[in-house]
Amino acid sequence: MRFQASCAALAAAFVTLSAAGAASAQDVDIAFNAAVASDYVFRGFSQTDEDPAFQAGVDLTAGSFYSGAWISNVDFGDDTTGEFDVYGGYRTEAGGFALDFGVVGYLYFDEPSGADYGYVEYKAAISRAFGPVTAGAVVFYSPDFFGADDEAVYTEANLAFSPADKWTVSGALGYQALDVNADYTTWNAGVSYALNDVYTLDVRYHDADVDGPLSDGRIVGTIKAFF
């Protein structure tokens, strides 16, 4: 019941954010995305039992406000079949830094009774571009995290470099702090290439300092479409 109430409040907040942005900007930009990946890795762990993932999303931007939704198949070894995320927030700039403050709700289809998978995270991110290099950091906080964990904090430092037109080399180092399960470190590094104005190919290595088949180092290939 607590999570259902949080999701209802979150949905209401997205409507308010979009409406406020539309009123100030008098225009809403809508963008769609879709992807096919060899695996869906989230913070170092496969969410699809190392099987392919099919994903799609929509983003709405009105001035500095944004909201969106995203969906993917998952496989946790039980009846759970999919993940549905809804999010919203506010982006601005200060002193040459890009700032992003938002909230994300994670919901799951067909989760077993009593599994308590769904949760909400609050986000604060900062980044700055230095020519072809962009460096950033982000913090996510959840008061009632996935599964058995309650309070959780995820911090990440990331870096992206565009050495040539259409090419981007990027990586991230993150630390997941949990109150029940053991804390761990995760990282990824990869290369993206824009095939054209719609399709982008990304090849990325993911790993974490956790023993287990779902957190072992792996290379993931993804084809993304933006339209």
PDB file of C-alpha atoms in Angstrom, residues 45-213:
ATOM      1  CA  PHE A  45      23.509  -7.143 -12.537  1.00  0.00           C
ATOM      2  CA  SER A  46      21.719  -8.805 -15.442  1.00  0.00           C
ATOM      3  CA  GLN A  47      17.985  -8.179 -15.215  1.00  0.00           C
ATOM      4  CA  THR A  48      17.109 -10.684 -17.956  1.00  0.00           C
ATOM      5  CA  ASP A  49      19.037 -13.770 -16.770  1.00  0.00           C
ATOM      6  CA  GLU A  50      21.648 -12.966 -19.470  1.00  0.00           C
ATOM      7  CA  ASP A  51      19.015 -13.104 -22.236  1.00  0.00           C
ATOM      8  CA  PRO A  52      18.231 -10.328 -24.772  1.00  0.00           C
ATOM      9  CA  ALA A  53      16.136  -7.304 -23.812  1.00  0.00           C
ATOM     10  CA  PHE A  54      13.559  -5.365 -25.824  1.00  0.00           C
ATOM     11  CA  GLN A  55      12.972  -1.845 -24.579  1.00  0.00           C
ATOM     12  CA  ALA A  56      11.025   1.299 -25.461  1.00  0.00           C
ATOM     13  CA  GLY A  57      10.332   4.699 -23.952  1.00  0.00           C
ATOM     14  CA  VAL A  58       8.878   8.169 -24.397  1.00  0.00           C
ATOM     15  CA  ASP A  59      10.157  11.516 -23.095  1.00  0.00           C
ATOM     16  CA  LEU A  60       8.286  14.806 -22.753  1.00  0.00           C
ATOM     17  CA  THR A  61      10.168  18.079 -22.277  1.00  0.00           C
ATOM     18  CA  ALA A  62       8.562  21.440 -21.534  1.00  0.00           C
ATOM     19  CA  GLY A  63      11.095  24.151 -20.840  1.00  0.00           C
ATOM     20  CA  SER A  64      13.256  22.962 -17.943  1.00  0.00           C
ATOM     21  CA  PHE A  65      10.739  20.302 -16.854  1.00  0.00           C
ATOM     22  CA  TYR A  66      10.708  16.754 -18.152  1.00  0.00           C
ATOM     23  CA  SER A  67       8.830  13.499 -17.620  1.00  0.00           C
ATOM     24  CA  GLY A  68       8.786  10.111 -19.283  1.00  0.00           C
ATOM     25  CA  ALA A  69       8.171   6.378 -19.186  1.00  0.00           C
ATOM     26  CA  TRP A  70      10.257   3.341 -20.147  1.00  0.00           C
ATOM     27  CA  ILE A  71       9.598  -0.400 -20.358  1.00  0.00           C
ATOM     28  CA  SER A  72      11.708  -3.565 -20.653  1.00  0.00           C
ATOM     29  CA  ASN A  73      11.345  -7.308 -20.289  1.00  0.00           C
ATOM     30  CA  VAL A  74      13.036  -8.839 -17.201  1.00  0.00           C
ATOM     31  CA  ASP A  75      13.677 -12.331 -15.847  1.00  0.00           C
ATOM     32  CA  PHE A  76      14.320 -12.731 -12.106  1.00  0.00           C
ATOM     33  CA  GLY A  77      13.821 -16.505 -12.124  1.00  0.00           C
ATOM     34  CA  ASP A  78      10.208 -16.140 -10.955  1.00  0.00           C
ATOM     35  CA  ASP A  79       6.951 -14.999 -12.590  1.00  0.00           C
ATOM     36  CA  THR A  80       8.054 -11.376 -13.065  1.00  0.00           C
ATOM     37  CA  THR A  81       7.919 -10.486 -16.769  1.00  0.00           C
ATOM     38  CA  GLY A  82       8.594  -6.771 -17.157  1.00  0.00           C
ATOM     39  CA  GLU A  83       9.802  -3.503 -15.693  1.00  0.00           C
ATOM     40  CA  PHE A  84       7.957  -0.206 -16.145  1.00  0.00           C
ATOM     41  CA  ASP A  85       9.647   3.038 -15.086  1.00  0.00           C
ATOM     42  CA  VAL A  86       8.070   6.473 -14.793  1.00  0.00           C
ATOM     43  CA  TYR A  87      10.120   9.571 -14.062  1.00  0.00           C
ATOM     44  CA  GLY A  88      10.124  13.343 -13.995  1.00  0.00           C
ATOM     45  CA  GLY A  89      12.294  16.228 -12.956  1.00  0.00           C
ATOM     46  CA  TYR A  90      13.834  19.616 -13.549  1.00  0.00           C
ATOM     47  CA  ARG A  91      17.008  20.534 -15.445  1.00  0.00           C
ATOM     48  CA  THR A  92      18.866  23.829 -15.165  1.00  0.00           C
ATOM     49  CA  GLU A  93      22.357  25.356 -15.355  1.00  0.00           C
ATOM     50  CA  ALA A  94      24.505  27.216 -12.830  1.00  0.00           C
ATOM     51  CA  GLY A  95      28.067  28.467 -13.261  1.00  0.00           C
ATOM     52  CA  GLY A  96      28.594  26.388 -16.385  1.00  0.00           C
ATOM     53  CA  PHE A  97      27.341  23.184 -14.719  1.00  0.00           C
ATOM     54  CA  ALA A  98      24.260  21.251 -15.863  1.00  0.00           C
ATOM     55  CA  LEU A  99      22.007  20.260 -12.946  1.00  0.00           C
ATOM     56  CA  ASP A 100      19.273  17.614 -12.926  1.00  0.00           C
ATOM     57  CA  PHE A 101      16.878  16.938 -10.040  1.00  0.00           C
ATOM     58  CA  GLY A 102      14.298  14.200 -10.449  1.00  0.00           C
ATOM     59  CA  VAL A 103      12.383  11.198  -9.186  1.00  0.00           C
ATOM     60  CA  VAL A 104      12.032   7.705 -10.695  1.00  0.00           C
ATOM     61  CA  GLY A 105       9.411   5.068  -9.945  1.00  0.00           C
ATOM     62  CA  TYR A 106      10.197   1.409 -10.771  1.00  0.00           C
ATOM     63  CA  LEU A 107       7.245  -0.962 -11.158  1.00  0.00           C
ATOM     64  CA  TYR A 108       7.246  -4.659 -12.148  1.00  0.00           C
ATOM     65  CA  PHE A 109       4.702  -6.789 -13.972  1.00  0.00           C
ATOM     66  CA  ASP A 110       3.599 -10.153 -12.523  1.00  0.00           C
ATOM     67  CA  GLU A 111       5.908 -10.017  -9.498  1.00  0.00           C
ATOM     68  CA  PRO A 112       5.198 -12.773  -6.950  1.00  0.00           C
ATOM     69  CA  SER A 113       2.989 -11.985  -3.998  1.00  0.00           C
ATOM     70  CA  GLY A 114       5.017 -10.407  -1.183  1.00  0.00           C
ATOM     71  CA  ALA A 115       8.088  -9.846  -3.390  1.00  0.00           C
ATOM     72  CA  ASP A 116       8.149  -6.051  -2.771  1.00  0.00           C
ATOM     73  CA  TYR A 117      10.122  -5.277  -5.927  1.00  0.00           C
ATOM     74  CA  GLY A 118       8.711  -1.832  -6.764  1.00  0.00           C
ATOM     75  CA  TYR A 119      10.418   1.266  -5.377  1.00  0.00           C
ATOM     76  CA  VAL A 120      11.053   4.998  -5.825  1.00  0.00           C
ATOM     77  CA  GLU A 121      14.398   6.802  -6.138  1.00  0.00           C
ATOM     78  CA  TYR A 122      15.219  10.511  -5.890  1.00  0.00           C
ATOM     79  CA  LYS A 123      18.006  11.805  -8.126  1.00  0.00           C
ATOM     80  CA  ALA A 124      20.478  14.706  -8.096  1.00  0.00           C
ATOM     81  CA  ALA A 125      23.011  14.968 -10.930  1.00  0.00           C
ATOM     82  CA  ILE A 126      25.672  17.445 -12.033  1.00  0.00           C
ATOM     83  CA  SER A 127      27.827  17.542 -15.173  1.00  0.00           C
ATOM     84  CA  ARG A 128      30.038  19.872 -17.144  1.00  0.00           C
ATOM     85  CA  ALA A 129      31.431  19.828 -20.661  1.00  0.00           C
ATOM     86  CA  PHE A 130      35.094  20.595 -21.373  1.00  0.00           C
ATOM     87  CA  GLY A 131      35.313  20.673 -25.142  1.00  0.00           C
ATOM     88  CA  PRO A 132      34.732  17.093 -26.364  1.00  0.00           C
ATOM     89  CA  VAL A 133      34.762  15.736 -22.778  1.00  0.00           C
ATOM     90  CA  THR A 134      31.788  15.703 -20.397  1.00  0.00           C
ATOM     91  CA  ALA A 135      32.282  14.740 -16.739  1.00  0.00           C
ATOM     92  CA  GLY A 136      29.472  14.147 -14.302  1.00  0.00           C
ATOM     93  CA  ALA A 137      28.275  12.685 -11.020  1.00  0.00           C
ATOM     94  CA  VAL A 138      24.884  11.485  -9.810  1.00  0.00           C
ATOM     95  CA  VAL A 139      23.315  10.339  -6.545  1.00  0.00           C
ATOM     96  CA  PHE A 140      20.139   8.223  -6.232  1.00  0.00           C
ATOM     97  CA  TYR A 141      18.400   7.777  -2.871  1.00  0.00           C
ATOM     98  CA  SER A 142      15.594   5.322  -2.124  1.00  0.00           C
ATOM     99  CA  PRO A 143      13.732   5.149   1.219  1.00  0.00           C
ATOM    100  CA  ASP A 144      12.346   1.686   0.341  1.00  0.00           C
ATOM    101  CA  PHE A 145      14.566  -0.101  -2.163  1.00  0.00           C
ATOM    102  CA  PHE A 146      14.148  -3.271  -4.232  1.00  0.00           C
ATOM    103  CA  GLY A 147      13.390  -6.520  -2.381  1.00  0.00           C
ATOM    104  CA  ALA A 148      14.599  -6.863   1.199  1.00  0.00           C
ATOM    105  CA  ASP A 149      16.518  -3.588   1.291  1.00  0.00           C
ATOM    106  CA  ASP A 150      14.984  -0.379   2.635  1.00  0.00           C
ATOM    107  CA  GLU A 151      17.198   2.705   2.531  1.00  0.00           C
ATOM    108  CA  ALA A 152      19.707   2.632  -0.337  1.00  0.00           C
ATOM    109  CA  VAL A 153      22.077   5.148  -1.912  1.00  0.00           C
ATOM    110  CA  TYR A 154      23.728   4.804  -5.313  1.00  0.00           C
ATOM    111  CA  THR A 155      26.542   7.222  -6.262  1.00  0.00           C
ATOM    112  CA  GLU A 156      28.230   7.347  -9.648  1.00  0.00           C
ATOM    113  CA  ALA A 157      30.968   9.267 -11.443  1.00  0.00           C
ATOM    114  CA  ASN A 158      30.837   9.212 -15.240  1.00  0.00           C
ATOM    115  CA  LEU A 159      32.881  10.468 -18.158  1.00  0.00           C
ATOM    116  CA  ALA A 160      32.171  10.736 -21.894  1.00  0.00           C
ATOM    117  CA  PHE A 161      34.524  11.707 -24.728  1.00  0.00           C
ATOM    118  CA  SER A 162      33.734  12.348 -28.396  1.00  0.00           C
ATOM    119  CA  PRO A 163      36.995  11.804 -30.312  1.00  0.00           C
ATOM    120  CA  ALA A 164      35.358  12.198 -33.726  1.00  0.00           C
ATOM    121  CA  ASP A 165      32.015  12.859 -35.356  1.00  0.00           C
ATOM    122  CA  LYS A 166      29.455  10.125 -34.508  1.00  0.00           C
ATOM    123  CA  TRP A 167      31.782   8.428 -31.974  1.00  0.00           C
ATOM    124  CA  THR A 168      31.467   8.542 -28.169  1.00  0.00           C
ATOM    125  CA  VAL A 169      33.639   6.732 -25.637  1.00  0.00           C
ATOM    126  CA  SER A 170      32.135   6.645 -22.139  1.00  0.00           C
ATOM    127  CA  GLY A 171      32.399   4.964 -18.779  1.00  0.00           C
ATOM    128  CA  ALA A 172      31.048   5.073 -15.228  1.00  0.00           C
ATOM    129  CA  LEU A 173      32.089   3.969 -11.759  1.00  0.00           C
ATOM    130  CA  GLY A 174      29.318   3.453  -9.212  1.00  0.00           C
ATOM    131  CA  TYR A 175      28.877   2.393  -5.596  1.00  0.00           C
ATOM    132  CA  GLN A 176      25.617   0.835  -4.348  1.00  0.00           C
ATOM    133  CA  ALA A 177      25.127   1.172  -0.583  1.00  0.00           C
ATOM    134  CA  LEU A 178      22.437  -1.111   0.889  1.00  0.00           C
ATOM    135  CA  ASP A 179      21.078  -1.620   4.405  1.00  0.00           C
ATOM    136  CA  VAL A 180      20.464  -5.403   4.220  1.00  0.00           C
ATOM    137  CA  ASN A 181      22.482  -6.871   1.374  1.00  0.00           C
ATOM    138  CA  ALA A 182      26.223  -6.192   1.017  1.00  0.00           C
ATOM    139  CA  ASP A 183      27.387  -2.935  -0.536  1.00  0.00           C
ATOM    140  CA  TYR A 184      29.214  -3.260  -3.858  1.00  0.00           C
ATOM    141  CA  THR A 185      31.047  -1.366  -6.607  1.00  0.00           C
ATOM    142  CA  THR A 186      30.116  -1.527 -10.278  1.00  0.00           C
ATOM    143  CA  TRP A 187      31.600  -0.067 -13.439  1.00  0.00           C
ATOM    144  CA  ASN A 188      31.132   0.006 -17.194  1.00  0.00           C
ATOM    145  CA  ALA A 189      32.992   1.296 -20.245  1.00  0.00           C
ATOM    146  CA  GLY A 190      32.058   1.288 -23.891  1.00  0.00           C
ATOM    147  CA  VAL A 191      31.893   2.893 -27.320  1.00  0.00           C
ATOM    148  CA  SER A 192      28.858   4.257 -29.170  1.00  0.00           C
ATOM    149  CA  TYR A 193      28.600   4.996 -32.884  1.00  0.00           C
ATOM    150  CA  ALA A 194      25.753   6.893 -34.540  1.00  0.00           C
ATOM    151  CA  LEU A 195      24.906   4.862 -37.637  1.00  0.00           C
ATOM    152  CA  ASN A 196      22.599   7.653 -38.876  1.00  0.00           C
ATOM    153  CA  ASP A 197      20.162  10.207 -37.450  1.00  0.00           C
ATOM    154  CA  VAL A 198      18.008   7.446 -35.926  1.00  0.00           C
ATOM    155  CA  TYR A 199      20.125   4.423 -35.002  1.00  0.00           C
ATOM    156  CA  THR A 200      23.070   4.188 -32.602  1.00  0.00           C
ATOM    157  CA  LEU A 201      25.187   1.107 -31.876  1.00  0.00           C
ATOM    158  CA  ASP A 202      26.648   0.736 -28.365  1.00  0.00           C
ATOM    159  CA  VAL A 203      29.127  -1.944 -27.242  1.00  0.00           C
ATOM    160  CA  ARG A 204      29.833  -1.907 -23.489  1.00  0.00           C
ATOM    161  CA  TYR A 205      31.616  -3.934 -20.828  1.00  0.00           C
ATOM    162  CA  HIS A 206      29.881  -4.239 -17.423  1.00  0.00           C
ATOM    163  CA  ASP A 207      31.285  -5.649 -14.189  1.00  0.00           C
ATOM    164  CA  ALA A 208      30.847  -5.572 -10.396  1.00  0.00           C
ATOM    165  CA  ASP A 209      32.832  -6.788  -7.395  1.00  0.00           C
ATOM    166  CA  VAL A 210      30.137  -9.345  -6.550  1.00  0.00           C
ATOM    167  CA  ASP A 211      30.529 -13.078  -7.149  1.00  0.00           C
ATOM    168  CA  GLY A 212      27.672 -14.635  -9.088  1.00  0.00           C
ATOM    169  CA  PRO A 213      26.627 -15.503 -12.639  1.00  0.00           C
TER     170      PRO A 213
END
